[in-house]
mmCIF file of C-alpha atoms in Angstrom:
data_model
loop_
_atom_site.group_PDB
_atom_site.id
_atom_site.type_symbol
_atom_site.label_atom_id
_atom_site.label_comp_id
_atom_site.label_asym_id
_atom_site.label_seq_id
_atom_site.Cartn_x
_atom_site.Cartn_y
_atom_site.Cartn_z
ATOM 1 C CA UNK A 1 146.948 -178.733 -167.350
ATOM 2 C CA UNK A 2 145.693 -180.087 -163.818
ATOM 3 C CA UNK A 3 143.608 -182.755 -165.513
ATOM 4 C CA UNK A 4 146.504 -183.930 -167.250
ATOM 5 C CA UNK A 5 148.665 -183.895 -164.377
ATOM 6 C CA UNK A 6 146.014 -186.315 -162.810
ATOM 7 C CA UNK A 7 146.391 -188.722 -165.617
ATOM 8 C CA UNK A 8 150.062 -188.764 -165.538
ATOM 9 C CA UNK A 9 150.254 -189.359 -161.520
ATOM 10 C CA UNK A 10 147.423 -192.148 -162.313
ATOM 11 C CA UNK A 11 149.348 -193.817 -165.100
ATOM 12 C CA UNK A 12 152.520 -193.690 -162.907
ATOM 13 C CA UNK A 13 150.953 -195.462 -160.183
ATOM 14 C CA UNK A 14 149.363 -198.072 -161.766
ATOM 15 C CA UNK A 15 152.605 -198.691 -163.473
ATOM 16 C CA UNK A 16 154.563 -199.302 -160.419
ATOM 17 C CA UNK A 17 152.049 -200.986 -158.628
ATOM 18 C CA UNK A 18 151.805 -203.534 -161.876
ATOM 19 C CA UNK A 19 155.635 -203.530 -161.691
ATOM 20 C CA UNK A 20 154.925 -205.461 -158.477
ATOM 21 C CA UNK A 21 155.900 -208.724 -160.322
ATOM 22 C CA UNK A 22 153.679 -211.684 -159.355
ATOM 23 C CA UNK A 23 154.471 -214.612 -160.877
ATOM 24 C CA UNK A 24 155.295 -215.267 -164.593
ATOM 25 C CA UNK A 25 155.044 -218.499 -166.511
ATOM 26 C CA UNK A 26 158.048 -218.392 -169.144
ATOM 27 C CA UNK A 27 156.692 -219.248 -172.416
ATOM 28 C CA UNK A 28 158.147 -222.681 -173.225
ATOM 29 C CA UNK A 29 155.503 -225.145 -175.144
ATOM 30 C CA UNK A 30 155.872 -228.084 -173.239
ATOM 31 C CA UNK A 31 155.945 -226.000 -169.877
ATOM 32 C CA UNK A 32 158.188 -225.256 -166.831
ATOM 33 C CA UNK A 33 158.209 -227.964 -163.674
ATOM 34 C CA UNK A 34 159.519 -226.211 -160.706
ATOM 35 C CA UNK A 35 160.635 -227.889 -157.323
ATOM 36 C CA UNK A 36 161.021 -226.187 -154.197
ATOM 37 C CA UNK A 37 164.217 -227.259 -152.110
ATOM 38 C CA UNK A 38 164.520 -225.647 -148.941
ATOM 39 C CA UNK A 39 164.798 -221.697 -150.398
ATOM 40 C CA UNK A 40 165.532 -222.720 -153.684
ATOM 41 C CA UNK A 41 163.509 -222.657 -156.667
ATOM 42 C CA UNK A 42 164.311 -225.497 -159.135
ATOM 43 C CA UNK A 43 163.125 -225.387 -162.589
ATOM 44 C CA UNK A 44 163.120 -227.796 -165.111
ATOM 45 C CA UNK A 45 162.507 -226.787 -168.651
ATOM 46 C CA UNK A 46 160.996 -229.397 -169.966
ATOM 47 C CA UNK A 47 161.591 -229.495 -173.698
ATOM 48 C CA UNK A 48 165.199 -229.852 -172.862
ATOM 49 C CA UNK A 49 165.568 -231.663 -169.139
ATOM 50 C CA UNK A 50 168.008 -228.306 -168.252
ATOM 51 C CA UNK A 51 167.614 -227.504 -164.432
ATOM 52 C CA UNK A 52 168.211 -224.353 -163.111
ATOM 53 C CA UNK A 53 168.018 -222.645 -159.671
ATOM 54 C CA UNK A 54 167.201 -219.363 -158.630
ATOM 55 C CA UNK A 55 166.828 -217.973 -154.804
ATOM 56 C CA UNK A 56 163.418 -218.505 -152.869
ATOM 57 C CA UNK A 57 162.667 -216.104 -149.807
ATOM 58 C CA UNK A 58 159.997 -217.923 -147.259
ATOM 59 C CA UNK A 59 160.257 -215.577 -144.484
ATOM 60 C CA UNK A 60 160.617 -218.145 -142.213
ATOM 61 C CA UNK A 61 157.963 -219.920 -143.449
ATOM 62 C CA UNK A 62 157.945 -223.410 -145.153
ATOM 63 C CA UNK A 63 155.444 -222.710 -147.892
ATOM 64 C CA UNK A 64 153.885 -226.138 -149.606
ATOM 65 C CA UNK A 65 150.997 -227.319 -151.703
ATOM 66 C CA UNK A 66 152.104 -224.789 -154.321
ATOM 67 C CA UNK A 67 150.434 -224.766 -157.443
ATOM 68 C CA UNK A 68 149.933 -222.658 -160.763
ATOM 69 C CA UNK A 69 146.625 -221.529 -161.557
ATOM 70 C CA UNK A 70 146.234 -221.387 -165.607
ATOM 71 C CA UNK A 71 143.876 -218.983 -165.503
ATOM 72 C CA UNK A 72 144.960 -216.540 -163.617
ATOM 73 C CA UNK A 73 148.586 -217.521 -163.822
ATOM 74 C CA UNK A 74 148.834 -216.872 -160.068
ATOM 75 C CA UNK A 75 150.994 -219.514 -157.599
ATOM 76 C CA UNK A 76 149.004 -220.575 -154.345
ATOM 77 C CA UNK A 77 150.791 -221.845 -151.383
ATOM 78 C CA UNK A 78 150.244 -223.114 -148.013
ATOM 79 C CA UNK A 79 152.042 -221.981 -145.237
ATOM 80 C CA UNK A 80 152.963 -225.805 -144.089
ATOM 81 C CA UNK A 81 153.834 -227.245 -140.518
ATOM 82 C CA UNK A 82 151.896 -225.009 -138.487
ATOM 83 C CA UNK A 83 151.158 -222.283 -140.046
ATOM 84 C CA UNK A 84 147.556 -222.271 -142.024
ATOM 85 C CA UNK A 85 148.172 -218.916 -144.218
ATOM 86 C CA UNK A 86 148.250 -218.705 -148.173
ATOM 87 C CA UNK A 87 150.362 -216.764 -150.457
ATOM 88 C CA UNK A 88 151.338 -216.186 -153.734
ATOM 89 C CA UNK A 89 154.462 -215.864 -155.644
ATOM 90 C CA UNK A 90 156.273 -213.084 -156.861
ATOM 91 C CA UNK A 91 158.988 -213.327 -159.746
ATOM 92 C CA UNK A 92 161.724 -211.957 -157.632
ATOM 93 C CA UNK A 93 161.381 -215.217 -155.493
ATOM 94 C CA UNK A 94 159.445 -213.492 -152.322
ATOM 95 C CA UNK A 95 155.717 -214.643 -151.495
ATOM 96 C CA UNK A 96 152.697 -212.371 -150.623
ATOM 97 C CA UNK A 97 150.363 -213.102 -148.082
ATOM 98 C CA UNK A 98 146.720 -214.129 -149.848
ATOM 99 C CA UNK A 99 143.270 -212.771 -147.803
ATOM 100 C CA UNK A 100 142.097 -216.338 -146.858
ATOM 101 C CA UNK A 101 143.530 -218.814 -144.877
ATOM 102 C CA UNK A 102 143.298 -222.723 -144.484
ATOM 103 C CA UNK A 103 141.166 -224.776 -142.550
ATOM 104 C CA UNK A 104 144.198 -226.103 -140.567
ATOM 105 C CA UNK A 105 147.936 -226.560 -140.826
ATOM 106 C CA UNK A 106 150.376 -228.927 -141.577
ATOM 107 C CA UNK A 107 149.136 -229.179 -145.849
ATOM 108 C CA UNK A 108 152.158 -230.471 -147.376
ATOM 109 C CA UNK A 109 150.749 -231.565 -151.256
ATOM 110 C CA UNK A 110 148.664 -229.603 -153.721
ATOM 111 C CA UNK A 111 147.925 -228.844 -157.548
ATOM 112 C CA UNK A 112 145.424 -226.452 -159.548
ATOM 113 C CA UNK A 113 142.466 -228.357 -160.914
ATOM 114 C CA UNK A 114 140.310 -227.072 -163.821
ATOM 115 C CA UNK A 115 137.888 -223.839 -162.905
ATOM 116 C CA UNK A 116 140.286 -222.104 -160.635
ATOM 117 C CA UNK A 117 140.185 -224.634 -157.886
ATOM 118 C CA UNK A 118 143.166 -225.551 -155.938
ATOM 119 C CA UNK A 119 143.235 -229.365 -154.087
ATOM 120 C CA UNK A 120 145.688 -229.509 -150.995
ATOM 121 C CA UNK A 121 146.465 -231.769 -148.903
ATOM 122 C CA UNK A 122 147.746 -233.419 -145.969
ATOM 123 C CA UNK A 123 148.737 -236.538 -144.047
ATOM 124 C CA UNK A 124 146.804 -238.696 -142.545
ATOM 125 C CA UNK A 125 145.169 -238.505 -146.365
ATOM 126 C CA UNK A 126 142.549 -235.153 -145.544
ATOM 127 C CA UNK A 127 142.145 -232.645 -148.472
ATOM 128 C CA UNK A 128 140.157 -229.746 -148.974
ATOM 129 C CA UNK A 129 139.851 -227.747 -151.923
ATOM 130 C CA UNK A 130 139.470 -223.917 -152.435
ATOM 131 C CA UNK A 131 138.390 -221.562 -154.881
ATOM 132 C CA UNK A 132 141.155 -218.990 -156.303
ATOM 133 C CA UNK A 133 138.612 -217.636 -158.917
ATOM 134 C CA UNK A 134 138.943 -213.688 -158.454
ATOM 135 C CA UNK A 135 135.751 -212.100 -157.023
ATOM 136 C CA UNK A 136 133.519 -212.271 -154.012
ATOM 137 C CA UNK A 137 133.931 -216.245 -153.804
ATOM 138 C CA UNK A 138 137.743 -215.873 -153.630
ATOM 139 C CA UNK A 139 139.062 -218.303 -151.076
ATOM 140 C CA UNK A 140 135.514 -220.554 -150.541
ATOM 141 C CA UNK A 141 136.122 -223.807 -149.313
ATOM 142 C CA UNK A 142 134.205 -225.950 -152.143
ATOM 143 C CA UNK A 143 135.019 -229.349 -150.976
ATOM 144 C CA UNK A 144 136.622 -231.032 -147.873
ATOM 145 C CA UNK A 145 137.391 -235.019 -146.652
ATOM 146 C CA UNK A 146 139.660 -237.680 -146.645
ATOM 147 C CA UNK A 147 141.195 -239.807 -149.488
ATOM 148 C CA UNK A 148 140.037 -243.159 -150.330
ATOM 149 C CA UNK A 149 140.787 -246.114 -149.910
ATOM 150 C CA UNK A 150 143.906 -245.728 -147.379
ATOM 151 C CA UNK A 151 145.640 -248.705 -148.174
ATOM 152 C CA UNK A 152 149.715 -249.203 -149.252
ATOM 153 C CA UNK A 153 149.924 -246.084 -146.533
ATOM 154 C CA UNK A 154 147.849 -243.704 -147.769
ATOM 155 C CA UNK A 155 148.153 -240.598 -149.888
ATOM 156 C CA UNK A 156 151.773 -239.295 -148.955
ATOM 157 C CA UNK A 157 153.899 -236.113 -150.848
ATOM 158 C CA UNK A 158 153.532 -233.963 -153.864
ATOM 159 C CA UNK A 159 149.994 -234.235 -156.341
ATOM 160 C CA UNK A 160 150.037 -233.029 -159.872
ATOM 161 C CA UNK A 161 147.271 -232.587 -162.061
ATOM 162 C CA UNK A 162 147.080 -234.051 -166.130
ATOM 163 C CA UNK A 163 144.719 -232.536 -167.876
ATOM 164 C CA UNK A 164 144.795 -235.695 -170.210
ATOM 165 C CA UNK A 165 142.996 -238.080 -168.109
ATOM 166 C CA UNK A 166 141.634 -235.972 -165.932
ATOM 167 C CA UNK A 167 143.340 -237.539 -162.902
ATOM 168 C CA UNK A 168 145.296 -236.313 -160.047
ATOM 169 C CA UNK A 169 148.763 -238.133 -159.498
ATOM 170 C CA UNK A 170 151.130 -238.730 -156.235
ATOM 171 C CA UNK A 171 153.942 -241.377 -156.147
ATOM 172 C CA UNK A 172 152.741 -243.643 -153.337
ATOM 173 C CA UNK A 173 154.822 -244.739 -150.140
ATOM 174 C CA UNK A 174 158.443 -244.993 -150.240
ATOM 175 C CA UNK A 175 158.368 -248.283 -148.546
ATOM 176 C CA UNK A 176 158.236 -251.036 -150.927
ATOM 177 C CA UNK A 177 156.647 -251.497 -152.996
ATOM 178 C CA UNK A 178 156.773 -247.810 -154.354
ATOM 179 C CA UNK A 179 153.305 -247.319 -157.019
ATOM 180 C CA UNK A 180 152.481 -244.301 -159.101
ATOM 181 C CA UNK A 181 149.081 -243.832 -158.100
ATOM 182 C CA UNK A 182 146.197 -241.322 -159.008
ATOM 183 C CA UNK A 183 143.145 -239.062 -157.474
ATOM 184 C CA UNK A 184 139.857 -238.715 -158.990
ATOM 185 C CA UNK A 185 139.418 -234.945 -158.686
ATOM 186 C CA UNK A 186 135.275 -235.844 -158.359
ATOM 187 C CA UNK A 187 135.279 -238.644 -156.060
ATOM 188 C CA UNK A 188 138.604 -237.922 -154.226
ATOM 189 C CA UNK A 189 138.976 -242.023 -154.673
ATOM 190 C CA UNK A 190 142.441 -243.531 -154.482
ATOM 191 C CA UNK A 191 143.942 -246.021 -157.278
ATOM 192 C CA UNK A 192 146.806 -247.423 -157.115
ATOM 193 C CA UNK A 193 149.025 -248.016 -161.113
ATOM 194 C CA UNK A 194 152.450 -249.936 -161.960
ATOM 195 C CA UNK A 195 155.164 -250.317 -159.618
ATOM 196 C CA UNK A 196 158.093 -248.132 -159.722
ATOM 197 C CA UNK A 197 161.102 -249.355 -160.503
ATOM 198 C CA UNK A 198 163.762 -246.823 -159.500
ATOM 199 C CA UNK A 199 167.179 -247.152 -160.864
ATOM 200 C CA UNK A 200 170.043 -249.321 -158.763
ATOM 201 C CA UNK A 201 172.297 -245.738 -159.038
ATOM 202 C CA UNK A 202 169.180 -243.758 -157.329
ATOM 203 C CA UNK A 203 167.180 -245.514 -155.362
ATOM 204 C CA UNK A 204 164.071 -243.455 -153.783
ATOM 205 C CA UNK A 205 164.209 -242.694 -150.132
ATOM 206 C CA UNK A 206 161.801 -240.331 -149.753
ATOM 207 C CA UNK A 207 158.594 -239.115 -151.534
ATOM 208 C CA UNK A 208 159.013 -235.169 -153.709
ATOM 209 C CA UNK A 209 157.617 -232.835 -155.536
ATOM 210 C CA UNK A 210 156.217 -233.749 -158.611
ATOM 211 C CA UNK A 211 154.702 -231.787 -161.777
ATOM 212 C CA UNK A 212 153.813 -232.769 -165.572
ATOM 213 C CA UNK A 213 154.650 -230.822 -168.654
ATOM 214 C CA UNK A 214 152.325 -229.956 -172.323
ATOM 215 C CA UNK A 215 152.575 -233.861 -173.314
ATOM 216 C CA UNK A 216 151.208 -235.342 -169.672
ATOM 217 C CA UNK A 217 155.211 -236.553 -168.743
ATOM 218 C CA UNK A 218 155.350 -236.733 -165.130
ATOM 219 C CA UNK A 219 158.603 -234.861 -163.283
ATOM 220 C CA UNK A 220 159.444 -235.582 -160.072
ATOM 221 C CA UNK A 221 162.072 -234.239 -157.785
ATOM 222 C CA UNK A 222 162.811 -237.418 -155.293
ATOM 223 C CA UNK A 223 165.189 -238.035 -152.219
ATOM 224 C CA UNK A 224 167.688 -240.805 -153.343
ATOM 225 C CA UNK A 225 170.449 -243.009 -151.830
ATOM 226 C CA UNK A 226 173.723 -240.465 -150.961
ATOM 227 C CA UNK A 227 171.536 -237.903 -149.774
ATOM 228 C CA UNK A 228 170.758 -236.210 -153.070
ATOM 229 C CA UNK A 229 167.824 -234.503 -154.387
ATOM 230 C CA UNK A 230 167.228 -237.093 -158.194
ATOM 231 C CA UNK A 231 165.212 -235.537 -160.830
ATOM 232 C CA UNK A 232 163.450 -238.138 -162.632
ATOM 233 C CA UNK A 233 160.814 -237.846 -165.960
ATOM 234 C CA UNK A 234 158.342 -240.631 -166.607
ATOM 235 C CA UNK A 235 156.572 -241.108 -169.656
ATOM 236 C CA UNK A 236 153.371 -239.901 -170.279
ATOM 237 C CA UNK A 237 151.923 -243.344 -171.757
ATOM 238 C CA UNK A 238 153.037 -245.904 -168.523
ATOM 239 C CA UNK A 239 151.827 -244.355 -165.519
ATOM 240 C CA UNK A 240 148.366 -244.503 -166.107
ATOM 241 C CA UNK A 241 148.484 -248.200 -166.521
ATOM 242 C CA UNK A 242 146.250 -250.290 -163.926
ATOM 243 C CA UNK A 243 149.195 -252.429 -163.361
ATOM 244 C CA UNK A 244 152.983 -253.438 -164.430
ATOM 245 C CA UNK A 245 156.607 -251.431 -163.616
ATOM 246 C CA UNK A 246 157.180 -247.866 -164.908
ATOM 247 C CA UNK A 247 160.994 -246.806 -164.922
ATOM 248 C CA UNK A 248 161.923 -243.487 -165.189
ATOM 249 C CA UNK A 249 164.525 -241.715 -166.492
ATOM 250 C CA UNK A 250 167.133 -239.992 -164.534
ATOM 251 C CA UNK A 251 167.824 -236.080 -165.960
ATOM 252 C CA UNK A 252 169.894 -234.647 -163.279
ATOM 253 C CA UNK A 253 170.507 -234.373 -159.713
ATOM 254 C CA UNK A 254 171.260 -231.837 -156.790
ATOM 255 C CA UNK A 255 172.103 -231.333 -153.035
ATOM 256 C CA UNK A 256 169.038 -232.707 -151.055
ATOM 257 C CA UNK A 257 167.625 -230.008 -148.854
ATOM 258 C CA UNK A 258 165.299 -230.234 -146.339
ATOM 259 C CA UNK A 259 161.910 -229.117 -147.092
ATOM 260 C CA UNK A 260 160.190 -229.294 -151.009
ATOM 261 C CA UNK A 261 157.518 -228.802 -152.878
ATOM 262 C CA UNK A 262 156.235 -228.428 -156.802
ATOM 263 C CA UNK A 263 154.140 -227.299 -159.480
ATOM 264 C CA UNK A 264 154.263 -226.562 -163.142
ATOM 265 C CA UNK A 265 153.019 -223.915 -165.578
ATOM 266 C CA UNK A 266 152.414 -224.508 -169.655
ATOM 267 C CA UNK A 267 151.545 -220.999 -170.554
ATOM 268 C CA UNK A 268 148.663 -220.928 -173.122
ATOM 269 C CA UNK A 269 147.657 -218.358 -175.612
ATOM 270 C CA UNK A 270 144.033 -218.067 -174.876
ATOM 271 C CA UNK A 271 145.105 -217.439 -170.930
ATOM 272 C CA UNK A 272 141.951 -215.212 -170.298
ATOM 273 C CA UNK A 273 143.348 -212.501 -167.274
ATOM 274 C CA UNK A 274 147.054 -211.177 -168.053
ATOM 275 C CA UNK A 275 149.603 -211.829 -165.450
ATOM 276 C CA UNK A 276 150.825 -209.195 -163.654
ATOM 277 C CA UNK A 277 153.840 -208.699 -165.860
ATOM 278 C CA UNK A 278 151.437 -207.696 -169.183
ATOM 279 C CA UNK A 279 149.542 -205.287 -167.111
ATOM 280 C CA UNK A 280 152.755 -203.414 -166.711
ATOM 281 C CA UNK A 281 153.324 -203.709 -170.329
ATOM 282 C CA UNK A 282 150.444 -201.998 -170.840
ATOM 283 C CA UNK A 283 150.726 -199.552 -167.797
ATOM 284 C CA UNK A 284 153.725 -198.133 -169.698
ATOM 285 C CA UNK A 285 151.849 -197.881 -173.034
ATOM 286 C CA UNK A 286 149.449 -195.914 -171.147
ATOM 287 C CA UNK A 287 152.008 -193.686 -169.781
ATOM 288 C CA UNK A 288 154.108 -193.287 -173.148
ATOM 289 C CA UNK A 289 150.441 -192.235 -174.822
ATOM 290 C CA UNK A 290 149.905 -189.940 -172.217
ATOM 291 C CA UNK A 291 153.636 -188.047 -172.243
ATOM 292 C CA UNK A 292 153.084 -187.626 -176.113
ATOM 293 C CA UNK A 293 149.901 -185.889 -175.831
ATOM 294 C CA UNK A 294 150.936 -183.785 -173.044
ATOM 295 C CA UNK A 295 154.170 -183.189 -175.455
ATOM 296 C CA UNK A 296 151.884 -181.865 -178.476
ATOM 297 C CA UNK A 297 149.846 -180.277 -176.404
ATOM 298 C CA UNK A 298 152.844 -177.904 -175.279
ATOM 299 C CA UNK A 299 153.719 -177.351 -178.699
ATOM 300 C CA UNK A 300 150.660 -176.580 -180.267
ATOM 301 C CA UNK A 301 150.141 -173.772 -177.093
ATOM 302 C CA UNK A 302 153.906 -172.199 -177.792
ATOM 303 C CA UNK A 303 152.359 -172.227 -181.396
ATOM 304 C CA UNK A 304 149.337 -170.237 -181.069
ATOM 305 C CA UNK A 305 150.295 -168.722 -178.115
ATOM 306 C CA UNK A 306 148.789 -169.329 -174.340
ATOM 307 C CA UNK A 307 145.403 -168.815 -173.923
ATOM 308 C CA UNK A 308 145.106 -168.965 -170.775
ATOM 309 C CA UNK A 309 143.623 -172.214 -168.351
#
């Protein structure tokens, strides 16, 4: 019975270390936007514009640049300010501290681009980007420089990837007049789109988190007049125009808090590595297998008698 005893100790650990939790993407088809407010956790469900808010540990660190890797499923953030470390995010709202660090501190903005890369960046307008592929090249800085052209103040805020057009998006400077502008993720060049024009009831005060759902709508999470955190949706077809106004629509609002960040995740089923959260699906499968053998096995001895080991 010793080898079985192995197998059951095995298939008990690996279930509790699966049961660690990282992050899970809930599976909505257009996707989840969440928005980081201080140590909240903001999500938007964006099929139906309902906001919730769940609690966000930092542990005394003002993690940024988040973003959702879609295929791994795993969250990446900067540590922000001064602090240069990474981490990921668990479901139960704590982060884990990642085996690579940044070139330097103070990366406020970031989003996932295609192949397991992950863009941050930081004012005055420098990026670099990182692999989060799992394997030996975990962590390699693939890419590093500054934003181009500078001009209407530079790159300042959240970015968000769309798939769609293959560009990178940020909502340009507060200061008027505020532009939806875009990234080319090969290039790193800066173009500027339409005008924003915010609402008289929330005007924009300060740049947010941003993140876009299945259908390429952009959310964003922005600082408004009263001191209140706006959430605003734009549609997918006018902010990738070269020129013109976009309005967007106002879904909600909350208490601003300092500090905030974003990402978004639109689970897919051909998502090659499970998330954490299958592997302890399967971890128990394992285990349930295993406690029926060991079951028969005890009957069929008391059956024919023992036999000795």
């Amino acid at each position: 019975m010793k080898s079985l005893s192995n197998v059951l100790v095995v298939a008990a650990s690996f279930l509790l270390a699966a049961t660690a939790s990282a992050f899970t993407c809930p599976s909505t088809p257009s996707g989840t936007v969440y928005f980081r407010a201080g140590d909240e956790l903001r999500a938007v469900i964006t099929a139906t514009n309902a906001i919730t808010t769940s609690t966000l540990t930092r542990a005394g660190v003002d993690r940024n640049a988040m973003a959702w890797d879609r295929a791994t499923g795993s969250v990446y953030a900067s540590g922000g300010g001064t602090d240069n470390s990474v981490a990921t995010l668990n479901n139960d709202g704590t982060f884990t501290l990642s085996t690579f660090s940044l070139s330097s501190a103070g990366f406020a903005g970031g989003t996932a681009l295609p192949g397991s890369r992950w863009l941050v960046a930081a004012q005055p307008d420098s990026y670099e980007v990182r692999s989060v592929a799992p394997g030996s090249g975990f962590g390699a800085l693939l890419a590093s420089g500054t934003f181009s052209p500078t001009t209407n103040g530079g790159v300042s805020g959240d970015l968000a990837y769309r798939s769609s057009d293959n560009r990178v998006y940020f909502i340009g400077p507060i200061s008027s007049p505020t532009r939806i502008g875009w990234i080319d993720p090969t290039t790193f060049a800066v173009t500027y789109g339409p005008t924003i024009a915010w609402p008289s009831s929330a005007t924009a005060t300060g740049a947010g988190p941003l993140g876009f759902d299945a259908d390429g709508n952009l959310f964003a999470q922005i600082t408004t007049t009263g001191s209140v955190h706006t959430f605003f949706k734009f549609s997918a077809g006018a902010i990738g125009a070269a020129s013109g106004t976009v309005a967007p629509q106002v879904i909600g609002s909350a208490t601003a808090i300092s500090g905030t960040d974003g990402f978004s995740c639109v689970p897919t089923p051909d998502t090659p590595v499970p998330t954490l959260g299958q592997w302890s699906l399967w971890g128990l499968a394992l285990l349930m297998m295993v406690v029926v053998a060991s079951q028969r096995r005890v009957s069929r001895k008391s059956i024919g008698g023992d036999q000795g080991v």
